[in-house]
Coordinates of C-alpha atoms in Angstrom, one line a residue:
M117 CA -57.8 51.6 16.0
V118 CA -56.1 49.1 18.3
D119 CA -54.9 49.1 21.9
T120 CA -52.1 47.0 23.4
V121 CA -52.0 45.6 26.9
R122 CA -49.1 43.7 28.4
E123 CA -50.5 40.5 29.9
I124 CA -48.5 38.8 32.7
E125 CA -50.4 35.8 34.1
R126 CA -50.1 32.3 35.3
K127 CA -52.6 29.5 34.8
Y128 CA -53.5 26.7 37.2
A129 CA -55.5 23.5 36.9
A130 CA -58.6 23.1 39.1
A131 CA -60.6 19.9 39.5
D132 CA -63.8 21.9 39.9
E133 CA -65.0 25.3 41.0
T134 CA -62.6 25.1 43.9
Q135 CA -62.9 27.5 46.8
L136 CA -59.7 29.5 46.6
P137 CA -57.6 29.7 49.7
D138 CA -57.6 33.0 51.5
L139 CA -54.9 35.1 49.9
T140 CA -55.1 38.0 52.4
G141 CA -51.7 38.6 53.9
V142 CA -49.8 36.9 51.0
A143 CA -47.0 39.3 49.9
R144 CA -48.6 42.8 49.6
I145 CA -52.2 41.6 49.4
A146 CA -54.3 43.3 52.1
S147 CA -57.8 42.4 50.8
V148 CA -59.6 40.2 48.3
V149 CA -62.6 41.8 46.8
E150 CA -65.4 39.7 45.0
H151 CA -66.0 41.2 41.5
G152 CA -68.8 38.9 40.4
A153 CA -69.2 36.6 37.5
V154 CA -69.4 37.1 33.8
D155 CA -70.2 34.9 30.7
L156 CA -67.6 35.0 27.9
D157 CA -68.1 33.6 24.4
A158 CA -64.9 33.5 22.2
V159 CA -64.3 32.1 18.8
Y160 CA -60.6 31.5 17.9
Y161 CA -59.3 31.9 14.4
D162 CA -56.4 30.1 12.8
T163 CA -55.3 28.6 9.4
A164 CA -56.4 25.1 8.6
E165 CA -52.9 24.0 9.4
Q166 CA -53.0 25.8 12.8
L167 CA -49.9 27.9 12.0
L168 CA -50.8 30.5 14.7
A169 CA -51.2 27.9 17.4
A170 CA -47.9 26.3 16.5
D171 CA -46.2 29.6 17.4
G172 CA -48.2 30.2 20.6
I173 CA -50.3 33.0 19.0
T174 CA -54.1 33.4 19.5
L175 CA -56.6 35.4 17.6
R176 CA -60.1 35.5 18.9
R177 CA -63.4 37.3 18.6
R178 CA -64.9 37.6 22.1
T179 CA -68.2 38.9 23.4
G180 CA -69.2 39.4 27.1
G181 CA -67.1 41.2 29.7
E182 CA -65.6 44.6 29.7
D183 CA -63.2 44.0 26.8
A184 CA -65.4 42.5 24.1
G185 CA -63.8 42.7 20.7
W186 CA -61.0 41.1 18.7
H187 CA -57.9 40.1 20.7
L188 CA -54.5 39.1 19.2
K189 CA -52.0 37.7 21.7
L190 CA -48.3 37.6 20.8
P191 CA -45.9 35.8 23.1
V192 CA -43.1 37.9 24.7
A193 CA -41.7 35.5 27.3
P194 CA -43.0 32.6 29.3
G195 CA -46.2 33.8 31.0
V196 CA -46.0 37.2 29.2
R197 CA -47.9 38.2 26.1
D198 CA -48.9 41.4 24.4
E199 CA -52.6 41.5 23.9
I200 CA -53.6 43.7 20.9
R201 CA -57.3 44.7 20.9
A202 CA -59.6 45.9 18.2
A203 CA -63.3 46.8 18.1
L204 CA -65.9 44.1 17.6
S205 CA -66.6 43.3 13.9
D206 CA -67.8 40.3 11.8
E207 CA -64.4 39.6 10.2
P208 CA -60.8 39.7 11.6
P209 CA -59.6 43.3 11.5
G210 CA -56.9 44.2 9.0
D211 CA -54.8 45.8 11.7
L212 CA -54.5 42.4 13.5
T213 CA -54.2 40.1 10.4
A214 CA -51.3 42.2 9.2
L215 CA -49.4 41.3 12.4
V216 CA -49.7 37.6 11.7
R217 CA -49.0 37.8 7.9
S218 CA -45.5 36.4 8.3
R219 CA -47.0 33.3 10.0
V220 CA -50.0 32.6 7.9
L221 CA -48.4 33.4 4.5
G222 CA -51.6 34.3 2.7
R223 CA -53.6 31.4 4.0
A224 CA -57.2 32.1 5.1
L225 CA -58.0 32.6 8.8
V226 CA -61.0 30.6 9.7
P227 CA -62.9 29.8 13.0
V228 CA -61.3 26.7 14.7
I229 CA -62.5 26.6 18.3
R230 CA -65.4 28.1 20.3
L231 CA -64.8 28.6 24.0
R232 CA -67.6 29.5 26.4
T233 CA -66.5 30.5 29.8
R234 CA -68.2 31.3 33.1
R235 CA -65.7 33.5 34.9
T236 CA -65.7 34.5 38.5
V237 CA -63.3 37.2 39.4
R238 CA -61.6 38.3 42.6
I239 CA -59.5 41.5 42.9
L240 CA -56.3 41.4 45.0
Q241 CA -55.6 44.8 46.6
D242 CA -52.8 46.4 48.7
A243 CA -53.3 48.3 51.9
A244 CA -54.0 51.5 50.0
G245 CA -56.8 49.9 48.0
R246 CA -54.8 49.7 44.7
T247 CA -55.3 46.7 42.5
L248 CA -52.4 44.3 42.3
A249 CA -53.8 41.4 40.4
E250 CA -57.0 39.6 39.4
V251 CA -57.8 36.0 40.2
A252 CA -60.3 34.4 37.8
V253 CA -61.9 31.0 38.3
D254 CA -63.1 29.8 34.9
A255 CA -65.5 27.0 34.0
V256 CA -64.7 26.3 30.4
R257 CA -66.6 24.5 27.6
A258 CA -64.8 24.0 24.3
R259 CA -65.9 22.7 20.9
R260 CA -64.4 22.6 17.4
V261 CA -66.0 24.9 14.8
F262 CA -66.8 22.7 11.8
P263 CA -69.5 20.2 10.9
G264 CA -69.2 16.8 12.5
A265 CA -67.0 18.2 15.3
S266 CA -66.1 16.1 18.3
A267 CA -68.2 16.3 21.4
E268 CA -67.8 19.3 23.7
V269 CA -65.2 19.1 26.4
G270 CA -64.9 21.1 29.6
W271 CA -62.6 21.8 32.5
H272 CA -62.0 24.3 35.3
E273 CA -59.0 26.7 35.4
I274 CA -57.6 29.5 37.5
E275 CA -55.8 32.5 36.1
V276 CA -53.8 35.0 38.2
E277 CA -53.0 38.1 36.2
L278 CA -51.0 41.2 37.2
T279 CA -52.9 44.5 36.8
G280 CA -52.1 48.1 37.7
T281 CA -49.0 48.2 39.9
G282 CA -47.9 44.8 38.9
E283 CA -47.6 45.3 35.1
G284 CA -44.0 46.5 34.7
P285 CA -41.5 49.3 35.3
G286 CA -43.1 52.7 35.9
E287 CA -46.6 51.3 36.3
G288 CA -48.3 52.5 39.4
E289 CA -46.8 53.6 42.7
G290 CA -45.7 52.0 45.9
A291 CA -45.4 48.5 44.5
G292 CA -41.7 48.0 44.5
T293 CA -39.8 48.0 41.3
G294 CA -42.0 47.0 38.4
E295 CA -41.7 43.5 36.9
S296 CA -39.5 42.3 39.7
A297 CA -42.2 43.2 42.3
G298 CA -44.8 41.6 40.0
A299 CA -42.9 38.4 39.8
E300 CA -42.5 38.3 43.5
L301 CA -46.2 38.7 44.0
L302 CA -47.0 35.9 41.5
D303 CA -44.5 33.6 43.2
A304 CA -46.1 34.2 46.6
V305 CA -49.6 33.6 45.3
E306 CA -48.4 30.4 43.5
R307 CA -46.9 29.1 46.8
A308 CA -50.3 29.8 48.6
L309 CA -52.2 28.0 45.8
A310 CA -49.8 25.0 45.9
T311 CA -50.4 24.7 49.7
A312 CA -54.1 24.4 48.8
G313 CA -53.4 21.7 46.3
I314 CA -53.7 23.9 43.2
H315 CA -50.9 23.5 40.7
P316 CA -49.8 25.0 37.3
A317 CA -51.9 24.0 34.3
G318 CA -50.5 21.6 31.8
S319 CA -51.3 23.8 28.8
A320 CA -50.0 27.3 28.0
S321 CA -53.4 28.5 27.0
K322 CA -57.1 27.5 26.9
L323 CA -56.8 27.3 23.1
A324 CA -53.9 24.9 23.3
R325 CA -55.8 22.6 25.6
A326 CA -59.0 22.8 23.5
L327 CA -57.1 21.9 20.4
A328 CA -55.5 19.0 22.1
E329 CA -58.6 17.6 23.7
T330 CA -60.8 18.0 20.6
A331 CA -58.3 16.8 18.0
P332 CA -60.1 14.6 15.4
E333 CA -59.3 10.9 15.8
G334 CA -56.1 10.0 14.0
R335 CA -54.9 13.6 13.8
P336 CA -53.1 14.3 17.1
A337 CA -52.3 17.9 18.0
Q338 CA -48.8 19.0 17.1
Q339 CA -46.3 18.5 19.9
D340 CA -43.9 21.1 21.1
G341 CA -40.3 20.3 20.4
A342 CA -41.0 18.4 17.2
R343 CA -38.0 18.2 14.9
P344 CA -38.2 21.2 12.6
P345 CA -38.1 20.9 8.8
G346 CA -34.6 20.4 7.5
A347 CA -33.2 19.0 10.7
R348 CA -31.1 15.9 10.3
R349 CA -30.3 13.4 13.0
R350 CA -26.6 12.8 13.6
K351 CA -25.4 9.3 12.9
H352 CA -24.8 7.2 16.0
G353 CA -21.2 7.5 17.1
T354 CA -20.3 10.7 15.2
K355 CA -18.0 12.8 17.4
A356 CA -18.7 16.1 15.7
P357 CA -21.9 17.5 14.2
A358 CA -22.2 17.4 10.4
A359 CA -21.6 20.7 8.6
G360 CA -25.1 20.7 7.2
D361 CA -26.6 20.4 10.7
V362 CA -24.7 23.5 12.0
V363 CA -25.4 25.7 9.0
L364 CA -29.1 24.7 8.8
R365 CA -29.5 25.5 12.5
Y366 CA -28.1 28.9 11.9
V367 CA -30.2 29.5 8.8
R368 CA -33.3 28.4 10.7
A369 CA -32.6 30.7 13.6
Q370 CA -32.3 33.8 11.3
M371 CA -35.4 32.8 9.4
R372 CA -37.3 32.5 12.7
A373 CA -36.0 35.9 13.7
I374 CA -37.3 37.5 10.5
I375 CA -40.8 36.0 11.0
E376 CA -41.0 36.8 14.7
L377 CA -39.8 40.4 14.3
D378 CA -42.3 41.1 11.6
P379 CA -45.1 42.1 14.0
A380 CA -42.6 44.2 16.1
V381 CA -41.5 46.1 13.0
R382 CA -45.2 46.8 12.0
R383 CA -45.9 48.0 15.6
D384 CA -42.8 50.3 15.4
L385 CA -41.2 48.8 18.5
P386 CA -37.7 50.0 19.5
D387 CA -34.8 48.3 17.6
A388 CA -37.2 46.0 15.7
V389 CA -36.2 47.2 12.3
H390 CA -32.5 47.0 13.1
R391 CA -32.8 43.4 14.4
M392 CA -34.8 42.2 11.5
R393 CA -32.3 43.8 9.1
V394 CA -29.5 42.0 10.9
A395 CA -31.3 38.7 10.6
T396 CA -31.7 39.2 6.8
R397 CA -28.0 40.0 6.4
R398 CA -26.9 37.1 8.5
L399 CA -29.0 34.7 6.5
R400 CA -27.7 36.1 3.2
S401 CA -24.1 35.9 4.5
A402 CA -24.6 32.2 5.4
F403 CA -25.8 31.5 1.9
R404 CA -22.7 33.2 0.4
S405 CA -20.1 31.9 2.9
Y406 CA -21.2 28.2 3.0
T407 CA -21.4 27.4 -0.7
K408 CA -19.8 24.0 0.0
V409 CA -22.7 23.1 2.2
L410 CA -25.8 24.7 0.5
D411 CA -26.2 24.7 -3.3
R412 CA -25.6 28.2 -4.5
D413 CA -27.8 27.8 -7.5
V414 CA -30.7 27.4 -5.1
T415 CA -29.7 30.0 -2.5
R416 CA -28.6 32.7 -4.9
P417 CA -32.1 33.9 -5.9
I418 CA -33.2 33.8 -2.3
G419 CA -30.1 35.8 -1.4
C420 CA -31.0 38.5 -4.0
E421 CA -34.4 38.8 -2.4
L422 CA -32.9 39.0 1.1
K423 CA -30.6 41.8 -0.2
W424 CA -33.8 43.6 -1.4
L425 CA -35.5 43.2 2.0
A426 CA -32.4 44.4 3.9
G427 CA -32.4 47.5 1.6
E428 CA -36.0 48.3 2.4
L429 CA -35.4 47.8 6.1
G430 CA -32.3 49.9 5.8
K431 CA -34.1 53.0 4.6
E432 CA -35.8 53.4 8.0
R433 CA -32.9 52.0 10.1
D434 CA -30.3 54.2 8.4
Q435 CA -32.5 57.2 8.9
E436 CA -32.8 56.4 12.7
V437 CA -29.0 56.0 13.0
L438 CA -28.2 59.2 11.1
T439 CA -30.8 61.3 12.9
E440 CA -29.5 60.2 16.3
R441 CA -25.9 60.9 15.2
L442 CA -26.7 64.4 14.1
R443 CA -28.9 65.1 17.1
V444 CA -26.1 64.1 19.5
G445 CA -23.5 66.1 17.6
L446 CA -25.7 69.2 17.8
A447 CA -26.3 68.7 21.5
E448 CA -22.6 68.6 22.1
L449 CA -22.1 72.1 20.7
P450 CA -22.3 75.1 23.0
G451 CA -25.4 77.2 22.6
T452 CA -23.3 80.1 21.3
L453 CA -22.3 77.9 18.3
Q454 CA -25.8 76.9 17.4
L455 CA -26.7 79.7 15.0
G456 CA -30.1 79.9 13.4
P457 CA -33.0 77.4 13.5
V458 CA -30.6 74.4 13.1
A459 CA -32.4 72.1 15.6
A460 CA -35.8 72.8 14.0
R461 CA -34.5 72.2 10.5
L462 CA -32.9 68.9 11.6
R463 CA -36.2 67.8 13.3
I464 CA -38.3 68.6 10.2
W465 CA -35.9 66.8 7.9
S466 CA -35.8 63.8 10.2
Q467 CA -39.6 63.5 10.6
R468 CA -40.3 63.9 6.9
S469 CA -37.6 61.4 5.9
R470 CA -38.6 58.8 8.5
L471 CA -42.3 59.1 7.5
V472 CA -41.5 58.4 3.9
A473 CA -39.2 55.5 4.8
R474 CA -41.8 53.9 7.1
Q475 CA -44.6 54.2 4.5
E476 CA -42.4 52.6 1.9
L477 CA -41.4 49.8 4.3
M478 CA -45.0 49.0 5.3
A479 CA -46.0 48.9 1.7
E480 CA -43.3 46.3 0.9
L481 CA -44.2 44.2 4.0
D482 CA -47.8 44.1 2.7
G483 CA -46.7 43.2 -0.8
A484 CA -46.5 40.0 -2.7
R485 CA -42.7 40.0 -3.1
Y486 CA -42.1 39.8 0.7
L487 CA -44.7 37.0 1.0
A488 CA -42.9 35.1 -1.8
L489 CA -39.6 35.5 0.0
L490 CA -41.0 33.9 3.2
E491 CA -42.5 31.1 1.2
S492 CA -39.2 30.4 -0.5
L493 CA -37.4 30.3 2.9
H494 CA -39.9 27.7 4.2
A495 CA -39.5 25.7 1.0
L496 CA -35.7 25.7 1.4
L497 CA -35.9 24.4 5.0
E498 CA -38.4 21.8 4.0
D499 CA -36.0 20.4 1.4
P500 CA -32.5 21.8 2.1
P501 CA -30.2 21.9 -1.0
L502 CA -27.4 20.1 0.8
L503 CA -24.2 19.3 -1.0
K504 CA -21.7 16.5 -0.4
A505 CA -19.7 18.5 2.1
A506 CA -22.7 18.9 4.3
A507 CA -22.3 15.4 5.6
R508 CA -18.6 15.9 6.6
P509 CA -17.6 17.0 10.1
A510 CA -18.5 20.6 10.7
P511 CA -15.1 21.9 12.1
E512 CA -13.3 20.9 8.9
V513 CA -15.8 22.4 6.5
L514 CA -16.8 25.5 8.4
A515 CA -13.3 26.6 9.3
K516 CA -12.3 26.6 5.7
A517 CA -15.3 28.8 4.8
V518 CA -14.5 31.3 7.6
L519 CA -10.8 31.5 6.5
K520 CA -11.8 32.0 2.9
D521 CA -14.0 35.0 3.9
Y522 CA -11.1 36.2 6.1
R523 CA -8.7 36.2 3.1
R524 CA -11.3 38.2 1.1
L525 CA -11.4 40.7 4.0
A526 CA -7.6 40.9 4.2
G527 CA -7.4 41.7 0.5
R528 CA -9.9 44.6 0.8
M529 CA -8.2 45.9 4.0
A530 CA -4.9 46.0 2.2
T531 CA -6.4 47.9 -0.7
A532 CA -8.1 50.4 1.6
L533 CA -5.0 51.1 3.7
D534 CA -3.0 51.6 0.6
T535 CA -5.5 54.0 -1.0
P536 CA -4.8 57.8 -0.5
A537 CA -7.2 59.7 1.7
G538 CA -10.3 60.9 -0.1
P539 CA -13.4 59.6 -1.7
G540 CA -11.5 56.6 -3.1
R541 CA -10.4 55.5 0.3
D542 CA -13.9 56.1 1.7
E543 CA -15.3 53.7 -0.9
A544 CA -12.5 51.1 -0.3
L545 CA -13.1 51.2 3.5
H546 CA -16.8 50.7 2.9
R547 CA -16.1 47.6 0.8
A548 CA -13.8 46.4 3.6
R549 CA -16.6 47.0 6.1
K550 CA -19.0 44.7 4.2
A551 CA -16.3 42.0 4.0
A552 CA -15.7 42.3 7.7
K553 CA -19.4 41.9 8.4
R554 CA -19.6 38.8 6.2
T555 CA -16.5 37.3 7.9
R556 CA -17.9 38.0 11.3
Y557 CA -21.3 36.3 10.5
A558 CA -19.5 33.3 9.0
A559 CA -17.5 32.9 12.2
E560 CA -20.6 33.4 14.3
A561 CA -22.5 30.7 12.5
A562 CA -19.5 28.3 13.0
R563 CA -19.2 28.9 16.8
P564 CA -21.2 25.7 17.7
A565 CA -18.6 23.6 15.8
L566 CA -15.4 25.7 16.4
G567 CA -16.0 26.9 19.9
K568 CA -13.9 29.5 21.7
P569 CA -11.5 30.3 18.7
A570 CA -14.6 31.2 16.6
K571 CA -16.0 33.3 19.4
K572 CA -12.7 35.2 19.8
F573 CA -12.4 35.6 16.0
T574 CA -15.9 36.9 15.9
R575 CA -15.2 39.5 18.6
R576 CA -12.0 40.8 17.0
T577 CA -13.6 41.0 13.6
K578 CA -16.6 42.8 15.0
R579 CA -14.3 45.5 16.5
V580 CA -12.8 46.1 13.0
Q581 CA -16.3 46.2 11.5
Q582 CA -17.6 48.7 14.1
L583 CA -14.7 51.1 13.5
L584 CA -15.3 50.8 9.7
G585 CA -19.0 51.2 10.3
D586 CA -18.6 54.4 12.3
H587 CA -16.3 55.7 9.5
H588 CA -19.0 55.0 6.9
D589 CA -21.6 56.7 9.1
S590 CA -19.4 59.8 9.1
V591 CA -19.2 59.8 5.3
V592 CA -23.0 59.6 5.1
A593 CA -23.5 62.2 7.8
R594 CA -21.2 64.7 6.0
A595 CA -23.2 64.3 2.8
T596 CA -26.4 65.0 4.8
L597 CA -25.0 68.0 6.6
R598 CA -23.9 69.4 3.2
E599 CA -27.5 69.0 1.9
L600 CA -29.0 70.6 5.0
A601 CA -26.6 73.5 4.8
L602 CA -27.6 74.1 1.2
Q603 CA -31.3 74.0 2.2
A604 CA -30.5 76.5 4.9
H605 CA -28.7 78.8 2.5
R606 CA -31.6 78.7 0.0
A607 CA -33.9 79.7 2.9
G608 CA -31.7 82.7 3.7
E609 CA -30.3 81.1 6.9
G610 CA -26.7 80.8 7.9
G611 CA -24.8 77.5 7.4
F612 CA -22.1 78.0 10.1
T613 CA -23.4 75.3 12.5
F614 CA -23.8 72.7 9.8
G615 CA -20.3 73.5 8.6
L616 CA -19.0 73.1 12.1
L617 CA -20.7 69.7 12.5
F618 CA -19.3 68.7 9.1
G619 CA -15.8 69.5 10.2
R620 CA -16.2 67.5 13.4
E621 CA -17.4 64.5 11.4
E622 CA -14.4 64.9 9.1
A623 CA -12.0 64.9 12.1
R624 CA -13.8 61.9 13.6
A625 CA -13.3 59.9 10.3
A626 CA -9.6 60.9 10.2
R627 CA -9.2 59.6 13.7
H628 CA -10.8 56.3 12.8
E629 CA -8.4 56.0 9.8
R630 CA -5.4 56.4 12.1
E631 CA -6.7 53.8 14.6
L632 CA -7.6 51.3 11.9
P633 CA -4.1 49.7 11.2
A634 CA -3.6 48.8 14.9
R635 CA -7.1 47.4 15.3
W636 CA -6.7 45.4 12.1
K637 CA -3.4 44.0 13.2
K638 CA -5.0 42.6 16.4
A639 CA -7.8 41.0 14.4
S640 CA -5.5 39.5 11.8
R641 CA -2.9 37.8 14.1
R642 CA -1.7 34.5 12.6
K643 CA -2.1 32.8 16.0
L644 CA -5.9 33.7 16.0
R645 CA -6.4 32.4 12.5
K646 CA -4.4 29.2 13.2
A647 CA -6.7 28.5 16.2
L648 CA -9.7 28.2 13.8
R649 CA -8.2 25.3 12.0
P650 CA -9.6 21.9 13.1

């Protein structure tokens, strides 16, 4: 059983156990209440390579205080982290280690740092006695956890953390408007501290400082901003970036998205599955579009695994999209046309289908195949399979790749528009949709090199893709409605409402087919294609 708390805080350096300035009267602070002192003892876990610390993630086992237990902190934004808590145990809980699996890649989590903290807390309250924030003055002692570790180091630190009414939208009453009001409070406190000579800390967390100050001699702590694997410096005097640099930057961004969205998918956060699926598709498209830059013999097997992962993510995502489409369609019908337990049948079908899809997805994310895929992506960026064209100017190489994908799309669009209405056209339009998505992603990856023409081309192609996507969703919705109608019939219920929804979807698809030629004409203008050429 785990709990999640949104942590919004700022840290400040202190030379010693500084007497804090009086914060009464700052912003909405009406009183400052002494809350006493507590002793905290925390052991931080990471891989031997400190993979979690490199991503700003902390996993600790802490005793003392009111929240003793295991705490996993995942970065959300600067100064904002989600703290996921689990009960105290001897070993890291599986619920927490699963959330860092995409980072540690099967490596063991071991104790790396022990922090002992003497914490003195003050509560900042408003005029009604509601808690706005906590100010903690920490006296910290840190030591590496292994034989022969360096001497213990120590420092003092101040933390100001929003609580209660300061946490976010809808939290508490009378505090203004959520996160905006919380940021204003933190800003006001920071100004008061600065006046007293107390300034922001140099490290983002206690762990980061402890790792830096206890690093073994000859092994400096990893610095933020270090050049990532696979990055190549541009030769002095080159006017345009090399094609390989641009493509690798895009590949790296999609890989990071997959890794960083993994915990959000496991936590079932809104839109996480969709965004992770998009990242897998973008990555696979880059491998398929830029075959002159990256060796296809190397990327093809990885692309096959990305297709598998996108399919697994798609089971849950497609279920979400389809459910919402049917729910909205039903809500648009007058009550007099909703005959029988249609809403209940739709709800039961949706819950059962989503549960199965989610269980299957979690099993795959916990499996060896997914881990092997992540390892192969890391290996690719460590030693990128660059071809000769990767060293040439990006505009020249990438524009040719985008236009090649466009010609493929144009051929599929011509076939689809010439195919008579019916299942054959539905399939042809589906194939055109996939080609439009690939072309759009290729142009999107090329934007840093091609600039505004690529941006405009991406936007126009996306509009075609969206129309084709909605048409495909209608095809899928009609098949589902037919199945639901058959289930209702077998249960002795009427199928009138399902038939009505089927007819509305059919009309919607026909409307899209009528709109498609004009939208495609806009996206395929010769002037727009010509602008892509370097």
